[in-house]
């Protein structure tokens, strides 16, 4: 079974630029999560999708972050414009449903200069 | 507001000995707890979990203990192996958050475990 795929793996941008991350969850997984992990901290949930609907985006900075999950499969997370404090690893995870084990992708490491 | 805390940033253990990683939480609504393991440049991988109705769960070399009254859980690895060297995250879930079951996980900061040969 293929795992959660993410791209790119690394991205360096300057502040005020835009960036987008892509996630392909495990086939058949209805629930998809985006987490932000700042160095020295644990992952923090940004947004959770159930199929193609948002069920929790309470910690997503909506003035600059946006996410979508078209057709309930792949998802993209966008930052526009980026700030220095957005430097982090962005992790995508998926699970068959909301109350079962989450499987994480390798993450995208973002550096904002 | 850090609802899940891992107060030890790092732990160093000799191969063959026991590793004990600790985690404290403040939210009494948490009813399910998980441990994830993370190698560099990889995403976290699920290790073991425990429901709040239990006080112990064992899987091979890994045992998780839950003390609800103290709001404390620990992960025991015995015997420790060099391949166990990784960052370990404790996570907690409030199954009934907001009256719906979203499954949101709240993570601790992580503990870096180093097992020396």
mmCIF file of C-alpha atoms in Angstrom:
data_model
loop_
_atom_site.group_PDB
_atom_site.id
_atom_site.type_symbol
_atom_site.label_atom_id
_atom_site.label_comp_id
_atom_site.label_asym_id
_atom_site.label_seq_id
_atom_site.Cartn_x
_atom_site.Cartn_y
_atom_site.Cartn_z
ATOM 1 C CA UNK A 1 0.000 0.000 0.000
ATOM 2 C CA UNK A 2 1.458 3.356 -1.033
ATOM 3 C CA UNK A 3 1.827 5.908 1.733
ATOM 4 C CA UNK A 4 0.895 9.578 1.868
ATOM 5 C CA UNK A 5 2.772 11.494 -0.818
ATOM 6 C CA UNK A 6 3.791 15.142 -0.511
ATOM 7 C CA UNK A 7 5.582 17.542 -2.799
ATOM 8 C CA UNK A 8 7.777 19.421 -2.926
ATOM 9 C CA UNK A 9 9.981 18.076 -0.141
ATOM 10 C CA UNK A 10 11.821 21.364 0.318
ATOM 11 C CA UNK A 11 11.014 24.946 -0.596
ATOM 12 C CA UNK A 12 12.875 28.198 -0.021
ATOM 13 C CA UNK A 13 11.083 31.472 -0.712
ATOM 14 C CA UNK A 14 11.353 35.106 0.255
ATOM 15 C CA UNK A 15 8.831 36.749 2.534
ATOM 16 C CA UNK A 16 5.725 38.067 0.806
ATOM 17 C CA UNK A 17 6.014 35.423 -1.899
ATOM 18 C CA UNK A 18 3.411 32.710 -2.414
ATOM 19 C CA UNK A 19 3.887 28.969 -2.076
ATOM 20 C CA UNK A 20 1.739 25.866 -2.527
ATOM 21 C CA UNK A 21 2.085 22.354 -1.199
ATOM 22 C CA UNK A 22 0.473 19.222 -2.581
ATOM 23 C CA UNK A 23 -0.687 16.067 -0.803
ATOM 24 C CA UNK A 24 -1.928 12.758 -2.164
ATOM 25 C CA UNK A 25 -3.437 10.672 0.667
ATOM 26 C CA UNK A 26 -3.593 6.915 0.931
ATOM 27 C CA UNK A 27 -6.161 5.554 -1.491
ATOM 28 C CA UNK A 28 -9.612 5.326 0.045
ATOM 29 C CA UNK A 29 -8.866 7.513 3.042
ATOM 30 C CA UNK A 30 -11.758 9.882 3.636
ATOM 31 C CA UNK A 31 -10.078 12.134 6.170
ATOM 32 C CA UNK A 32 -7.141 14.395 5.335
ATOM 33 C CA UNK A 33 -5.208 16.649 7.703
ATOM 34 C CA UNK A 34 -2.659 19.426 7.267
ATOM 35 C CA UNK A 35 -0.318 20.068 10.194
ATOM 36 C CA UNK A 36 2.332 22.729 10.765
ATOM 37 C CA UNK A 37 5.400 21.695 12.747
ATOM 38 C CA UNK A 38 7.662 24.522 13.852
ATOM 39 C CA UNK A 39 11.175 23.525 14.934
ATOM 40 C CA UNK A 40 11.173 22.276 18.522
ATOM 41 C CA UNK A 41 7.399 21.923 18.685
ATOM 42 C CA UNK A 42 4.899 19.188 17.982
ATOM 43 C CA UNK A 43 2.659 19.184 14.916
ATOM 44 C CA UNK A 44 -0.265 21.599 15.095
ATOM 45 C CA UNK A 45 -3.442 20.915 13.131
ATOM 46 C CA UNK A 46 -4.195 23.580 10.530
ATOM 47 C CA UNK A 47 -7.161 22.074 8.739
ATOM 48 C CA UNK A 48 -9.056 18.789 8.528
ATOM 49 C CA UNK A 49 -11.140 17.554 5.613
ATOM 50 C CA UNK A 50 -13.736 14.806 5.601
ATOM 51 C CA UNK A 51 -13.990 13.843 1.930
ATOM 52 C CA UNK A 52 -14.035 17.272 0.244
ATOM 53 C CA UNK A 53 -15.632 19.185 3.113
ATOM 54 C CA UNK A 54 -13.846 21.123 5.844
ATOM 55 C CA UNK A 55 -14.635 19.880 9.368
ATOM 56 C CA UNK A 56 -12.060 21.884 11.361
ATOM 57 C CA UNK A 57 -10.087 24.930 10.268
ATOM 58 C CA UNK A 58 -10.113 26.731 13.607
ATOM 59 C CA UNK A 59 -6.310 27.065 13.705
ATOM 60 C CA UNK A 60 -5.791 28.031 10.069
ATOM 61 C CA UNK A 61 -4.628 31.666 9.632
ATOM 62 C CA UNK A 62 -7.240 32.391 7.025
ATOM 63 C CA UNK A 63 -5.859 35.790 6.079
ATOM 64 C CA UNK A 64 -2.899 34.097 4.398
ATOM 65 C CA UNK A 65 -3.470 30.341 4.362
ATOM 66 C CA UNK A 66 -5.960 28.475 2.208
ATOM 67 C CA UNK A 67 -6.538 24.823 1.466
ATOM 68 C CA UNK A 68 -8.743 22.783 -0.762
ATOM 69 C CA UNK A 69 -9.431 19.140 -1.423
ATOM 70 C CA UNK A 70 -10.927 18.753 -4.837
ATOM 71 C CA UNK A 71 -12.992 15.609 -5.473
ATOM 72 C CA UNK A 72 -12.165 14.381 -1.993
ATOM 73 C CA UNK A 73 -8.736 13.044 -2.940
ATOM 74 C CA UNK A 74 -5.675 15.262 -3.431
ATOM 75 C CA UNK A 75 -5.260 18.445 -1.450
ATOM 76 C CA UNK A 76 -3.290 21.666 -1.785
ATOM 77 C CA UNK A 77 -2.263 24.083 0.963
ATOM 78 C CA UNK A 78 -1.344 27.616 -0.072
ATOM 79 C CA UNK A 79 0.347 30.466 1.758
ATOM 80 C CA UNK A 80 -0.021 33.960 0.286
ATOM 81 C CA UNK A 81 1.869 36.051 1.259
ATOM 82 C CA UNK A 82 4.415 34.137 3.325
ATOM 83 C CA UNK A 83 5.934 35.504 6.515
ATOM 84 C CA UNK A 84 9.189 34.608 8.233
ATOM 85 C CA UNK A 85 7.278 32.784 11.004
ATOM 86 C CA UNK A 86 5.756 30.410 8.427
ATOM 87 C CA UNK A 87 9.101 28.592 8.256
ATOM 88 C CA UNK A 88 8.194 25.074 9.341
ATOM 89 C CA UNK A 89 7.564 21.538 8.156
ATOM 90 C CA UNK A 90 4.090 21.098 6.692
ATOM 91 C CA UNK A 91 2.797 17.593 7.250
ATOM 92 C CA UNK A 92 -0.119 15.966 5.505
ATOM 93 C CA UNK A 93 -1.832 12.977 7.096
ATOM 94 C CA UNK A 94 -4.763 10.799 6.143
ATOM 95 C CA UNK A 95 -6.968 8.227 7.813
ATOM 96 C CA UNK A 96 -9.850 6.012 6.733
ATOM 97 C CA UNK A 97 -12.141 7.947 9.051
ATOM 98 C CA UNK A 98 -11.915 10.517 11.825
ATOM 99 C CA UNK A 99 -11.319 8.295 14.858
ATOM 100 C CA UNK A 100 -8.684 5.950 13.580
ATOM 101 C CA UNK A 101 -4.913 6.079 13.188
ATOM 102 C CA UNK A 102 -3.540 8.912 11.104
ATOM 103 C CA UNK A 103 -0.799 8.139 8.585
ATOM 104 C CA UNK A 104 1.660 10.934 7.887
ATOM 105 C CA UNK A 105 3.523 11.893 4.764
ATOM 106 C CA UNK A 106 7.218 12.895 4.820
ATOM 107 C CA UNK A 107 6.388 16.599 4.995
ATOM 108 C CA UNK A 108 7.453 19.707 3.096
ATOM 109 C CA UNK A 109 10.157 21.778 4.751
ATOM 110 C CA UNK A 110 9.560 25.492 4.080
ATOM 111 C CA UNK A 111 12.137 28.180 4.714
ATOM 112 C CA UNK A 112 11.007 31.794 4.376
ATOM 113 C CA UNK A 113 13.879 34.290 4.059
ATOM 114 C CA UNK B 1 -1.878 27.073 26.113
ATOM 115 C CA UNK B 2 0.101 23.836 25.919
ATOM 116 C CA UNK B 3 -2.446 21.105 26.659
ATOM 117 C CA UNK B 4 0.023 18.279 26.098
ATOM 118 C CA UNK B 5 3.532 18.625 27.479
ATOM 119 C CA UNK B 6 6.660 16.549 27.168
ATOM 120 C CA UNK B 7 8.990 18.203 29.619
ATOM 121 C CA UNK B 8 12.124 16.279 28.702
ATOM 122 C CA UNK B 9 13.544 17.516 25.390
ATOM 123 C CA UNK B 10 15.964 14.609 25.225
ATOM 124 C CA UNK B 11 16.787 11.236 26.765
ATOM 125 C CA UNK B 12 19.924 9.161 26.409
ATOM 126 C CA UNK B 13 19.883 5.427 27.206
ATOM 127 C CA UNK B 14 22.264 2.502 26.866
ATOM 128 C CA UNK B 15 21.286 -0.325 24.541
ATOM 129 C CA UNK B 16 19.414 -3.065 26.395
ATOM 130 C CA UNK B 17 18.218 -0.789 29.173
ATOM 131 C CA UNK B 18 14.745 0.646 29.641
ATOM 132 C CA UNK B 19 13.700 3.954 28.063
ATOM 133 C CA UNK B 20 10.920 5.864 29.810
ATOM 134 C CA UNK B 21 9.352 8.805 28.022
ATOM 135 C CA UNK B 22 6.869 10.967 29.879
ATOM 136 C CA UNK B 23 3.911 13.098 28.895
ATOM 137 C CA UNK B 24 1.532 15.287 30.903
ATOM 138 C CA UNK B 25 -1.794 16.749 29.824
ATOM 139 C CA UNK B 26 -4.157 19.328 31.232
ATOM 140 C CA UNK B 27 -7.414 18.767 29.341
ATOM 141 C CA UNK B 28 -9.546 16.294 31.287
ATOM 142 C CA UNK B 29 -11.696 15.760 28.184
ATOM 143 C CA UNK B 30 -8.921 13.886 26.412
ATOM 144 C CA UNK B 31 -9.976 10.255 26.200
ATOM 145 C CA UNK B 32 -7.504 8.661 23.815
ATOM 146 C CA UNK B 33 -3.732 8.910 23.771
ATOM 147 C CA UNK B 34 -1.160 7.960 21.169
ATOM 148 C CA UNK B 35 2.584 7.824 20.767
ATOM 149 C CA UNK B 36 4.204 8.594 17.438
ATOM 150 C CA UNK B 37 7.827 8.063 16.460
ATOM 151 C CA UNK B 38 9.627 10.293 13.966
ATOM 152 C CA UNK B 39 12.904 9.744 12.138
ATOM 153 C CA UNK B 40 14.684 12.698 10.463
ATOM 154 C CA UNK B 41 13.196 13.721 7.100
ATOM 155 C CA UNK B 42 10.230 11.390 7.601
ATOM 156 C CA UNK B 43 6.715 11.906 8.856
ATOM 157 C CA UNK B 44 5.614 10.639 12.276
ATOM 158 C CA UNK B 45 4.611 6.970 12.393
ATOM 159 C CA UNK B 46 2.080 5.549 14.820
ATOM 160 C CA UNK B 47 3.580 3.443 17.598
ATOM 161 C CA UNK B 48 1.025 2.595 20.284
ATOM 162 C CA UNK B 49 -2.151 3.997 21.808
ATOM 163 C CA UNK B 50 -4.304 3.729 24.902
ATOM 164 C CA UNK B 51 -7.908 4.523 25.692
ATOM 165 C CA UNK B 52 -8.764 6.399 28.867
ATOM 166 C CA UNK B 53 -10.698 3.375 30.123
ATOM 167 C CA UNK B 54 -7.429 1.462 30.437
ATOM 168 C CA UNK B 55 -4.303 2.061 32.466
ATOM 169 C CA UNK B 56 -1.886 -0.035 30.448
ATOM 170 C CA UNK B 57 -1.395 -1.222 26.893
ATOM 171 C CA UNK B 58 1.451 -3.414 25.722
ATOM 172 C CA UNK B 59 2.774 -4.201 22.257
ATOM 173 C CA UNK B 60 6.017 -6.134 22.150
ATOM 174 C CA UNK B 61 8.810 -4.009 23.583
ATOM 175 C CA UNK B 62 6.516 -0.997 23.955
ATOM 176 C CA UNK B 63 4.178 -0.372 26.888
ATOM 177 C CA UNK B 64 2.129 2.730 27.537
ATOM 178 C CA UNK B 65 0.874 3.519 31.036
ATOM 179 C CA UNK B 66 -1.909 5.993 31.785
ATOM 180 C CA UNK B 67 -2.519 7.630 35.169
ATOM 181 C CA UNK B 68 -5.747 9.584 34.728
ATOM 182 C CA UNK B 69 -5.777 11.091 38.198
ATOM 183 C CA UNK B 70 -2.327 12.571 37.607
ATOM 184 C CA UNK B 71 -3.071 13.349 33.939
ATOM 185 C CA UNK B 72 0.159 11.595 33.072
ATOM 186 C CA UNK B 73 1.186 8.932 30.617
ATOM 187 C CA UNK B 74 4.475 7.257 29.907
ATOM 188 C CA UNK B 75 5.987 5.091 27.209
ATOM 189 C CA UNK B 76 8.328 2.300 28.254
ATOM 190 C CA UNK B 77 10.655 0.688 25.750
ATOM 191 C CA UNK B 78 12.432 -2.417 26.954
ATOM 192 C CA UNK B 79 14.949 -3.465 25.918
ATOM 193 C CA UNK B 80 15.990 -0.309 24.071
ATOM 194 C CA UNK B 81 17.731 -0.731 20.724
ATOM 195 C CA UNK B 82 19.838 1.729 18.680
ATOM 196 C CA UNK B 83 17.107 1.686 16.006
ATOM 197 C CA UNK B 84 14.739 3.202 18.547
ATOM 198 C CA UNK B 85 16.700 6.458 18.374
ATOM 199 C CA UNK B 86 14.159 8.999 17.106
ATOM 200 C CA UNK B 87 11.862 11.803 18.246
ATOM 201 C CA UNK B 88 8.844 10.540 20.181
ATOM 202 C CA UNK B 89 5.627 12.553 20.242
ATOM 203 C CA UNK B 90 2.802 12.096 22.665
ATOM 204 C CA UNK B 91 -0.649 13.025 21.283
ATOM 205 C CA UNK B 92 -4.106 13.237 22.783
ATOM 206 C CA UNK B 93 -7.602 13.267 21.387
ATOM 207 C CA UNK B 94 -10.920 14.558 22.669
ATOM 208 C CA UNK B 95 -13.306 12.211 20.921
ATOM 209 C CA UNK B 96 -16.335 14.314 21.696
ATOM 210 C CA UNK B 97 -14.899 17.766 20.982
ATOM 211 C CA UNK B 98 -17.677 20.198 20.231
ATOM 212 C CA UNK B 99 -20.211 17.398 20.299
ATOM 213 C CA UNK B 100 -18.853 15.836 17.122
ATOM 214 C CA UNK B 101 -16.095 13.342 16.664
ATOM 215 C CA UNK B 102 -13.478 15.056 14.559
ATOM 216 C CA UNK B 103 -10.508 13.074 15.817
ATOM 217 C CA UNK B 104 -8.289 16.132 16.194
ATOM 218 C CA UNK B 105 -4.919 15.289 17.759
ATOM 219 C CA UNK B 106 -3.047 17.627 20.100
ATOM 220 C CA UNK B 107 0.680 16.889 20.163
ATOM 221 C CA UNK B 108 3.388 17.443 22.731
ATOM 222 C CA UNK B 109 6.731 19.020 21.813
ATOM 223 C CA UNK B 110 8.520 15.724 21.420
ATOM 224 C CA UNK B 111 11.419 13.984 23.180
ATOM 225 C CA UNK B 112 14.604 13.037 21.337
ATOM 226 C CA UNK B 113 15.603 9.524 22.359
ATOM 227 C CA UNK B 114 19.173 8.394 21.735
ATOM 228 C CA UNK B 115 20.040 4.756 22.377
ATOM 229 C CA UNK B 116 23.793 4.149 22.551
ATOM 230 C CA UNK B 117 25.259 0.781 21.491
#
